[in-house]
mmCIF file of C-alpha atoms in Angstrom:
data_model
loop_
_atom_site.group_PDB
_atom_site.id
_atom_site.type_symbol
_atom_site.label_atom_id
_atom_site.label_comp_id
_atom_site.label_asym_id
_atom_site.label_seq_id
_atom_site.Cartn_x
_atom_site.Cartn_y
_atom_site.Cartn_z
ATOM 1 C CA UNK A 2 0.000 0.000 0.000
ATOM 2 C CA UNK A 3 1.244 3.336 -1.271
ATOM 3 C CA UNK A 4 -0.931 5.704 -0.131
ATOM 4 C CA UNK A 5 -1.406 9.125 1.308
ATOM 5 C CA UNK A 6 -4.574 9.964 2.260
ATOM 6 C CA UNK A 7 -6.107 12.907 3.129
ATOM 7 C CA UNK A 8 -9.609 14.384 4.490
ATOM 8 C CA UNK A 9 -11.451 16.609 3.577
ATOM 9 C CA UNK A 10 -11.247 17.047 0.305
ATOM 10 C CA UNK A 11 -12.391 20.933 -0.056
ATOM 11 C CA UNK A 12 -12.708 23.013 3.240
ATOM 12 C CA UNK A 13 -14.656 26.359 2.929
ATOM 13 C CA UNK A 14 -13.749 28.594 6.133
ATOM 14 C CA UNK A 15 -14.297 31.782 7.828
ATOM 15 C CA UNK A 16 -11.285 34.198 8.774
ATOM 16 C CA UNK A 17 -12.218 33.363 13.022
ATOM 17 C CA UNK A 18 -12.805 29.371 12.095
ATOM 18 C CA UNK A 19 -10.654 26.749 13.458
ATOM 19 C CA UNK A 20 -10.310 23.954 11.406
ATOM 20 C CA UNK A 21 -8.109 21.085 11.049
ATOM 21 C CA UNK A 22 -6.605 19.193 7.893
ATOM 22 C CA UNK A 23 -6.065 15.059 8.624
ATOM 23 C CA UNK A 24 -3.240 13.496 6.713
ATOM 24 C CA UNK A 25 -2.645 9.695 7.445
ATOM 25 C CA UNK A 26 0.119 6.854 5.947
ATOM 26 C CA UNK A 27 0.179 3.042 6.441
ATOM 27 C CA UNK A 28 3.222 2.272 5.012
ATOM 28 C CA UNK A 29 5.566 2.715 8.109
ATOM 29 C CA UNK A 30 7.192 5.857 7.205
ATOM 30 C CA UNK A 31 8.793 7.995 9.883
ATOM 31 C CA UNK A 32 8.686 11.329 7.766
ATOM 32 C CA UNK A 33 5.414 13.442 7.143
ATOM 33 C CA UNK A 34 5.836 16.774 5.501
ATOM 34 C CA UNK A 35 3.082 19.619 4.732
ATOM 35 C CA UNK A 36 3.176 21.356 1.644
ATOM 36 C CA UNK A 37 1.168 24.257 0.292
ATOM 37 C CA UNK A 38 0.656 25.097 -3.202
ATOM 38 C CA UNK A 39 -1.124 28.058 -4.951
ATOM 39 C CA UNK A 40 -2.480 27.749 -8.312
ATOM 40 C CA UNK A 41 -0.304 27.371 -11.118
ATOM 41 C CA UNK A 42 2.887 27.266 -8.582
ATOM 42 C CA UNK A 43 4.849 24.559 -7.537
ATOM 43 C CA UNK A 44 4.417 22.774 -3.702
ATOM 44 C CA UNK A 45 5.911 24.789 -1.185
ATOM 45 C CA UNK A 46 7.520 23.019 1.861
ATOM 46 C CA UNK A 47 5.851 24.073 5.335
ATOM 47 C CA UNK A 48 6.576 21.598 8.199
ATOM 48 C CA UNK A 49 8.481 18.341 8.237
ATOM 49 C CA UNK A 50 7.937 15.626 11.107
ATOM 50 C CA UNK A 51 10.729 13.213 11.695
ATOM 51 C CA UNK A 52 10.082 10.708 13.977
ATOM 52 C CA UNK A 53 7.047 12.462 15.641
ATOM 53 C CA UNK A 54 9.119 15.246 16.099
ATOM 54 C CA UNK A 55 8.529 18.898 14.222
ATOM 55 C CA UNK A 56 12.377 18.920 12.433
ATOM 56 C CA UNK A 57 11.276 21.954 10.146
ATOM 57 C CA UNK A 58 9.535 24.861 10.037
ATOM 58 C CA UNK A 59 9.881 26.626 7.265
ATOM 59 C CA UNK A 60 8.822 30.126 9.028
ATOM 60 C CA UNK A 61 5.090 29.224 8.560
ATOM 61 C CA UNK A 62 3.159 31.352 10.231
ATOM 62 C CA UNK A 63 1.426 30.861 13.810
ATOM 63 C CA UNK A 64 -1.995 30.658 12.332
ATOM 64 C CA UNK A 65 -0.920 27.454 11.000
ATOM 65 C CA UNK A 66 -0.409 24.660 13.701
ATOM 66 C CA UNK A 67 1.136 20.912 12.671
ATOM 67 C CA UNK A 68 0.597 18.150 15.194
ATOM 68 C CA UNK A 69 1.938 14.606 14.701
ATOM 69 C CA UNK A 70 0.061 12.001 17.367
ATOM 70 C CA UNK A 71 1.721 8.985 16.120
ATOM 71 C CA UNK A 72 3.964 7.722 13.198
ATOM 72 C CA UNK A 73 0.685 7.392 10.584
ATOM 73 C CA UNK A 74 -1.093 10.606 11.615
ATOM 74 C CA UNK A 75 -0.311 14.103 10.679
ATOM 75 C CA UNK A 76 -2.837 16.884 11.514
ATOM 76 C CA UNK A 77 -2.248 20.827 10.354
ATOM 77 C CA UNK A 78 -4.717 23.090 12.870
ATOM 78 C CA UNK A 79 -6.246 26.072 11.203
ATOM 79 C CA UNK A 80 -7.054 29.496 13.062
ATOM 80 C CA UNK A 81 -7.694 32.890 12.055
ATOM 81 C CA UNK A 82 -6.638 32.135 8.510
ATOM 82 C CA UNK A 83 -6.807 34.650 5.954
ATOM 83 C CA UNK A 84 -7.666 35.054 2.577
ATOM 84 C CA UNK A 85 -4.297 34.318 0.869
ATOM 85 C CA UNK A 86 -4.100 31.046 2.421
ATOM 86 C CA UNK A 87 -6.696 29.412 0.197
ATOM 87 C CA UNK A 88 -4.512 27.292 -1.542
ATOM 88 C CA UNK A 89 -4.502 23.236 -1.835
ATOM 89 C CA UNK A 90 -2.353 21.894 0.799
ATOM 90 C CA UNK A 91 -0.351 19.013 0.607
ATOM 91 C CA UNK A 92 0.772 16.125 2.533
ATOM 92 C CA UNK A 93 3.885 14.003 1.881
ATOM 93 C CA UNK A 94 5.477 10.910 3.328
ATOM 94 C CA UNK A 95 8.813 9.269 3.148
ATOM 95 C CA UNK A 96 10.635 6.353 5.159
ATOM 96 C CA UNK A 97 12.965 9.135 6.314
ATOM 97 C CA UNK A 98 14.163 12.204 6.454
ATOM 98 C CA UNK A 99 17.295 11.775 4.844
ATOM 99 C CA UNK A 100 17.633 13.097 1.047
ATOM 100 C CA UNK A 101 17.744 8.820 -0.887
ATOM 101 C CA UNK A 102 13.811 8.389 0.055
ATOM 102 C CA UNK A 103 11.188 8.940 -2.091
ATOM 103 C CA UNK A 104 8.253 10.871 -1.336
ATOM 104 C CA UNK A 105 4.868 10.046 -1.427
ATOM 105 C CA UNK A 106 1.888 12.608 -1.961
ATOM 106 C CA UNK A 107 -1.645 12.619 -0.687
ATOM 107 C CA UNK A 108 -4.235 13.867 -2.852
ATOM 108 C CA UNK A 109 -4.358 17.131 -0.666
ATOM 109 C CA UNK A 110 -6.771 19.334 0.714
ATOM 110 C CA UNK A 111 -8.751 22.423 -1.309
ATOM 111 C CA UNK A 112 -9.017 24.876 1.124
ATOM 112 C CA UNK A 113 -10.981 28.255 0.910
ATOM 113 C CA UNK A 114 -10.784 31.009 2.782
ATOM 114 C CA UNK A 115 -13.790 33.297 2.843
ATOM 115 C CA UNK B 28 20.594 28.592 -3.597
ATOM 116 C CA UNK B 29 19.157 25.799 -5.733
ATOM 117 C CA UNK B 30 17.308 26.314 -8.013
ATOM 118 C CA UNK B 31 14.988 24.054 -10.214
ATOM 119 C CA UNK B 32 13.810 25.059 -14.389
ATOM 120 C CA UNK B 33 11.609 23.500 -16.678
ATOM 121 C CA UNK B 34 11.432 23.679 -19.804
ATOM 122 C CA UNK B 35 9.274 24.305 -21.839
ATOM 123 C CA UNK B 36 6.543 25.983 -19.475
ATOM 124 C CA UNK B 37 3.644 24.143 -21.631
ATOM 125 C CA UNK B 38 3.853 21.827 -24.953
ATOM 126 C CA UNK B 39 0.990 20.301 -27.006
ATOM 127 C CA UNK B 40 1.593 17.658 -28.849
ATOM 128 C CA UNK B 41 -0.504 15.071 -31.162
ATOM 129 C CA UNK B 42 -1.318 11.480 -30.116
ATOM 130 C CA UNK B 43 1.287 9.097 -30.753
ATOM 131 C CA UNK B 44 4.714 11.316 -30.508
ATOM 132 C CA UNK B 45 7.642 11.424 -28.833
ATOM 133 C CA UNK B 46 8.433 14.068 -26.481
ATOM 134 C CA UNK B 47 11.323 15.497 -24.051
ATOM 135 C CA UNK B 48 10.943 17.363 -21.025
ATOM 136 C CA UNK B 49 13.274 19.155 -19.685
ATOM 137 C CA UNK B 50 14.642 20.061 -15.678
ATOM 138 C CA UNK B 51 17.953 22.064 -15.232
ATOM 139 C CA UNK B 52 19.134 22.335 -11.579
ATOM 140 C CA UNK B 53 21.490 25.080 -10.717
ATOM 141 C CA UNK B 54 23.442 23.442 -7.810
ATOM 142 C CA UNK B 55 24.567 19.857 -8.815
ATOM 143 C CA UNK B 56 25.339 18.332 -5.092
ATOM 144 C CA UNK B 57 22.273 16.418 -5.088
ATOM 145 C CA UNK B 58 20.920 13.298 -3.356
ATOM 146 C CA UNK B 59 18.452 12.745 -5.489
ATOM 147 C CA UNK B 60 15.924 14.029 -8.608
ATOM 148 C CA UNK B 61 12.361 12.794 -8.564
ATOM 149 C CA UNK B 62 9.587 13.731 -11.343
ATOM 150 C CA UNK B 63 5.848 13.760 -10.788
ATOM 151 C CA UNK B 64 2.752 13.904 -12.497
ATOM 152 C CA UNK B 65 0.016 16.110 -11.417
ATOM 153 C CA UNK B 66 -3.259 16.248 -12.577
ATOM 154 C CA UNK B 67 -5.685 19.647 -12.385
ATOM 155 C CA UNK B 68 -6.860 20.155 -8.845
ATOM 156 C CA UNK B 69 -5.215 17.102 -7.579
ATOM 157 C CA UNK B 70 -1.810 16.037 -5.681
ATOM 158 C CA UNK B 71 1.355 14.870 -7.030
ATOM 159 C CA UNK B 72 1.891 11.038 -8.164
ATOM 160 C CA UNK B 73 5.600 9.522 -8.135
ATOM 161 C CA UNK B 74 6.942 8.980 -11.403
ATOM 162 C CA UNK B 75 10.391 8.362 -11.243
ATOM 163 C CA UNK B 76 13.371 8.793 -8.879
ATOM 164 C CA UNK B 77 16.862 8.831 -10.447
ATOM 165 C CA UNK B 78 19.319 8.941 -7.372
ATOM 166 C CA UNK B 79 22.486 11.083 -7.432
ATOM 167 C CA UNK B 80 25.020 7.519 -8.475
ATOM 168 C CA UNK B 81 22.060 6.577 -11.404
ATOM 169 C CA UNK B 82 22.372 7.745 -15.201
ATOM 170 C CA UNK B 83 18.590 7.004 -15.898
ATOM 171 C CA UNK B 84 15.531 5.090 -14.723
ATOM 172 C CA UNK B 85 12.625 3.608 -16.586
ATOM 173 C CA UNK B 86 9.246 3.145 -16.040
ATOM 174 C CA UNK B 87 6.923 1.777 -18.815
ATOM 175 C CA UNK B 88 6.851 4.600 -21.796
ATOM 176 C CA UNK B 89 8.713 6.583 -19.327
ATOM 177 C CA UNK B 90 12.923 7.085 -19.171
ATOM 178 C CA UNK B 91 14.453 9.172 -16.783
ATOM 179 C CA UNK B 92 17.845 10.474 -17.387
ATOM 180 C CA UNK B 93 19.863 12.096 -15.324
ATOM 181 C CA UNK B 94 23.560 14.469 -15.671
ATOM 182 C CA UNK B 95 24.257 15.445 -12.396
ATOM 183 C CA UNK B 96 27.449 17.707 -14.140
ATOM 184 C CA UNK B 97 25.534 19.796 -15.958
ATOM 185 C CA UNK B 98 22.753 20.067 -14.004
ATOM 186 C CA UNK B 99 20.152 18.440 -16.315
ATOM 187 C CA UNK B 100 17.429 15.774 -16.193
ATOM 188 C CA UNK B 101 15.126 15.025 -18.944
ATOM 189 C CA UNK B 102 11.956 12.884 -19.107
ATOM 190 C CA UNK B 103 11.210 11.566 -21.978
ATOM 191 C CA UNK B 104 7.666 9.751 -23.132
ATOM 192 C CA UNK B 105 7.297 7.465 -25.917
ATOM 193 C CA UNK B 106 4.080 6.852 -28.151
ATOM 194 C CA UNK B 107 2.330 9.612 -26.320
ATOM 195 C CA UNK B 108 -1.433 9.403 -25.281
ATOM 196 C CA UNK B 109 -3.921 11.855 -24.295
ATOM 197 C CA UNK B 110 -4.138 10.437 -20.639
ATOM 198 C CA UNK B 111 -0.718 11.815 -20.197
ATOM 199 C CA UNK B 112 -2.424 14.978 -20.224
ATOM 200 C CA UNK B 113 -1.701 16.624 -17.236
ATOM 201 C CA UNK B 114 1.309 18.687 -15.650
ATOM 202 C CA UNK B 115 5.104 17.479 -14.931
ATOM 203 C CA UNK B 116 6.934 18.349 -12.013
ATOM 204 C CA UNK B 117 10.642 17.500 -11.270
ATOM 205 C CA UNK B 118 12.453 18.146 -8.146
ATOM 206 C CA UNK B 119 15.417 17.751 -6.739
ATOM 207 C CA UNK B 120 16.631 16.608 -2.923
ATOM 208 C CA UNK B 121 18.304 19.226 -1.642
ATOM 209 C CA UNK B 122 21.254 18.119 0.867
ATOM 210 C CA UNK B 123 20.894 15.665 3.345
ATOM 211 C CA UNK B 124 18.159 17.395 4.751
ATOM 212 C CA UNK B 125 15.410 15.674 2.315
ATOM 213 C CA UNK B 126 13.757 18.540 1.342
ATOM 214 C CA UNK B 127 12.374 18.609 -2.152
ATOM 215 C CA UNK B 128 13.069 21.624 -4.351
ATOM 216 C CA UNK B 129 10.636 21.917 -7.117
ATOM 217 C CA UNK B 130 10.321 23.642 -10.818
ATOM 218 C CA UNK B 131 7.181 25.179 -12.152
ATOM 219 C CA UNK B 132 6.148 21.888 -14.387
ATOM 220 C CA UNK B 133 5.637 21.646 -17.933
ATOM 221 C CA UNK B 134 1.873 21.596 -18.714
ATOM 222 C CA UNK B 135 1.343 18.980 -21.298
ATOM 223 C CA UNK B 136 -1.381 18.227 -23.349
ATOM 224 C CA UNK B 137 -1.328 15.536 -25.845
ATOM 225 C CA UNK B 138 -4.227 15.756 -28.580
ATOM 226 C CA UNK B 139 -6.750 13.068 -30.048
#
């Protein structure tokens, strides 16, 4: 099984909202990443988990909030989001951190600001 | 910095033809160079990974090549079909780190 998944789908959200994004892998990988991408832009990287452990942030702002329960689960908490943020967001495993692994991709989430 | 170019920025193409995509890298101390397939809306899919000691990898109608020296990677897809439709991404691992460095994709569209 090679699979990201990821739920919801689409998220429509006010700016005072809190929301979450789920991201979950099954294939015993120890790195999750979060990317976000804007339309017609390539992914950005936001947050990499190694281990359960936040390794990078890639100055993501507070608004945005990654949590990593166990090895299969990655969650990215939503609050007071703005407009500009509506983007689909993307979520990424590997078997590690280290630059050999390949990386996997969920399907992502739509998310829209209102 | 690295930095990650594709070229061309779109091509359309009939059924049935050969074609060459392009990725240039500026900084060629990498660990790896992997190119992905992403349809409209949706999230990337693994096509290939070439690592850093490979010349090329294959995949079906796909081949990977890979010059780490000059900083180059094509993709190149044989007998074309309008399924491959969709937008290619390469990236490149930047340092030991893992984290991916992408280009812009080449939107391809391959006509009936």
């Amino acid at each position: 099984d090679t699979e990201v998944t990821q739920t919801p789908k689409h998220l429509v959200m006010g700016m005072t909202n809190k929301k979450s994004l789920k991201c979950e892998q099954h294939m015993g990988h120890r790195a999750m990443y979060w990317y976000k991408q804007k339309a017609k832009k390539p992914p950005e990287l936001m947050f990499v988990y190694s281990y359960e452990k936040l390794s990078i942030n890639e100055s993501v702002p507070s608004r945005f909030s990654p949590e990593c329960p166990n090895s299969s689960l990655l969650n990215l908490h939503l609050h007071a989001l703005q407009p500009e943020d509506s983007a689909l967001y993307l979520c990424a495993s590997s078997h590690g951190r280290t630059g050999i692994y390949e990386q996997y991709f969920g399907p992502g989430t739509r998310l829209t600001v209102t | 910095k690295q930095e990650v170019t594709q070229i061309p920025a779109a091509l359309s193409v009939p059924e049935g033809e050969n074609l060459v995509l392009n990725c240039s890298f500026t900084d060629s101390a990498i660990y790896n160079l992997q190119w992905f397939r992403q349809d409209p809306g949706k999230g990337l899919t693994s096509l290939l990974l070439i690592q850093s000691s490979q010349r090329e990898q294959t995949s079906g109608r796909l081949n990977a090549s890979l010059d780490k020296s000059s900083g180059r990677s094509t993709l190149y897809i044989a007998a074309s079909q309008p399924g491959d439709s969709a937008t290619y991404l390469c990236a490149v691992r930047r340092g030991s780190q893992g984290n991916l460095i992408f280009g812009k994709g080449t939107k391809l569209s391959v006509k009936p």
